[in-house]
Tab-separated table of C-alpha atoms in Angstrom:
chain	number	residue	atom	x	y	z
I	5	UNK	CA	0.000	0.000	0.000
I	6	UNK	CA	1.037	3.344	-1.363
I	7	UNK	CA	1.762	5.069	2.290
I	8	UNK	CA	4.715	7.326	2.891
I	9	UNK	CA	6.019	10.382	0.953
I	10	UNK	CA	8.660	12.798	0.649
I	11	UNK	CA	7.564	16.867	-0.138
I	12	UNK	CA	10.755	18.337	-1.652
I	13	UNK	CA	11.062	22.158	-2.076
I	14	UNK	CA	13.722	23.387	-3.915
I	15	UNK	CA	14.846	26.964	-4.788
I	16	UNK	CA	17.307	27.673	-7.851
I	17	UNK	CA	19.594	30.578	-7.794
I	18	UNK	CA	17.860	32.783	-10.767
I	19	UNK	CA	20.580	32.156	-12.962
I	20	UNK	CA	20.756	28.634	-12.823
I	21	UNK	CA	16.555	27.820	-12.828
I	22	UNK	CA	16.560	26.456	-16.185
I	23	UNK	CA	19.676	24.321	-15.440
I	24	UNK	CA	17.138	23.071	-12.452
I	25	UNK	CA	14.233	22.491	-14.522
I	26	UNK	CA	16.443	20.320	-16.979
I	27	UNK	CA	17.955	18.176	-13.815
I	28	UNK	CA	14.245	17.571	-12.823
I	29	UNK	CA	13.150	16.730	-16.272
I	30	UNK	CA	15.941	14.310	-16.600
I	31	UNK	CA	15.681	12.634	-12.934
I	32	UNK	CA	12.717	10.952	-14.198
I	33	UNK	CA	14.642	8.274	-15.927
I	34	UNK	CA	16.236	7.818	-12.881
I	35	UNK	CA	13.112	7.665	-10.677
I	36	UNK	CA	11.550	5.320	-13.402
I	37	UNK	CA	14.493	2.641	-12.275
I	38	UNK	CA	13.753	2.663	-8.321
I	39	UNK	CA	11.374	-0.159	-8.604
I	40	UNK	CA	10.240	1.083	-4.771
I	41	UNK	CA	9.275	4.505	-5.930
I	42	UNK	CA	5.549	4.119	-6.332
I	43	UNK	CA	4.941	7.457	-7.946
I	44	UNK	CA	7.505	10.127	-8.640
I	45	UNK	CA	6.767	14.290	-9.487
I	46	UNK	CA	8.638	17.073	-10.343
I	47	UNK	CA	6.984	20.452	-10.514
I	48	UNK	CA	7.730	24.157	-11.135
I	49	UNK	CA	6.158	26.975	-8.534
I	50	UNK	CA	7.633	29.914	-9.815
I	51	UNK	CA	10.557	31.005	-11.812
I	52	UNK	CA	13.315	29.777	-9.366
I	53	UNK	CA	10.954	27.636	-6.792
I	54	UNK	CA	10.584	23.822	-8.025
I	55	UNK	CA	9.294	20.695	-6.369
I	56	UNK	CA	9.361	17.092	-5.719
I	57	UNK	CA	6.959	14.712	-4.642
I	58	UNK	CA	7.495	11.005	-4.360
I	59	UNK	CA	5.520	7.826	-2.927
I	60	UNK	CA	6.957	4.425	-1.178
I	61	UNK	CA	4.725	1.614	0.022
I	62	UNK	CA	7.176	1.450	3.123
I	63	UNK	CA	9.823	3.270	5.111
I	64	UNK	CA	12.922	0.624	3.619
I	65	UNK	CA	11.298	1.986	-0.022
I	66	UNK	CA	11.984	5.692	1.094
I	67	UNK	CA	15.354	5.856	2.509
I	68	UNK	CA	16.669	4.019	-0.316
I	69	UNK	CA	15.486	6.988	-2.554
I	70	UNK	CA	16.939	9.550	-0.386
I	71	UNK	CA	20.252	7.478	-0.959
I	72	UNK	CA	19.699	7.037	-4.412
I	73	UNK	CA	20.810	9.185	-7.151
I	74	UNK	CA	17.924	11.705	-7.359
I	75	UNK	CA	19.393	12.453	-4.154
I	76	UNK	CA	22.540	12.341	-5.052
I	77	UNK	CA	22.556	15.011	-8.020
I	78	UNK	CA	20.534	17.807	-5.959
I	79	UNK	CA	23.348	17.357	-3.705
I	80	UNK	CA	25.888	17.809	-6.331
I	81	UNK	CA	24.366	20.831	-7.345
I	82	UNK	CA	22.809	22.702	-4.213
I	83	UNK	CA	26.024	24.404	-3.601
I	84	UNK	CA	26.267	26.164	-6.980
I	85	UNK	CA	22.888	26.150	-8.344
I	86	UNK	CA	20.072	26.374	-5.604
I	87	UNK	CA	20.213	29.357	-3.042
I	88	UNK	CA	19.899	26.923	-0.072
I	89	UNK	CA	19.647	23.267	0.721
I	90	UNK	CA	16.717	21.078	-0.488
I	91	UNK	CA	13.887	21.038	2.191
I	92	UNK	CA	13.191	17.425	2.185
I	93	UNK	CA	10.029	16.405	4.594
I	94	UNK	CA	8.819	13.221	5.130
I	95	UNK	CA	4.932	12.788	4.929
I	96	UNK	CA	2.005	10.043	5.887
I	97	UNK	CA	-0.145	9.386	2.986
I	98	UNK	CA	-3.433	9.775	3.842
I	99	UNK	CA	-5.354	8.832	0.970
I	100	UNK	CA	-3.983	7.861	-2.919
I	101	UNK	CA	-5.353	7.464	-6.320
I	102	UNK	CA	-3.801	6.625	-8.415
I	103	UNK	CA	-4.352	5.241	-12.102
């Protein structure tokens, strides 16, 4: 059962948005190997606040994403291209639908 989450806000220097967007765009391929990712999004706020939102069935299922290589690459590239650390919160899933 699709139960735990992670909310991920993220906020690009303005220079380096785009260069955000495109690491988001091309994380999906990476989210689209972790077979315990249940559902993966990345979203755009404004012009230099973006988003995450993922979905495990269980708690093993989310801490191997945070130490996966989503994970990995915002690391990489917080210190020059995002004006301050990822705020990663873990969440209870309430209710789901999915397709």
């Amino acid at each position: 059962m699709n139960k735990l989450g992670l909310l991920v806000r993220i906020e690009a220097k303005p220079e380096y948005a785009d260069r955000v967007e495109a690491l988001l765009r091309d994380a999906l391929q990476l989210a689209q190997q972790e077979d315990r990712t249940v559902a993966w999004f990345a979203f755009r706020q404004s012009a230099t606040t973006f988003g995450i939102f993922d979905s495990f069935d269980d708690e093993e299922g989310r801490q191997g994403h945070l130490k996966g290589r989503i994970a990995a690459a915002l690391m990489e590239a917080a210190p020059t291209m995002l004006s301050e650390a990822p705020d990663i919160r873990p969440v209870d899933l309430l209710a789901v639908k999915l397709p």
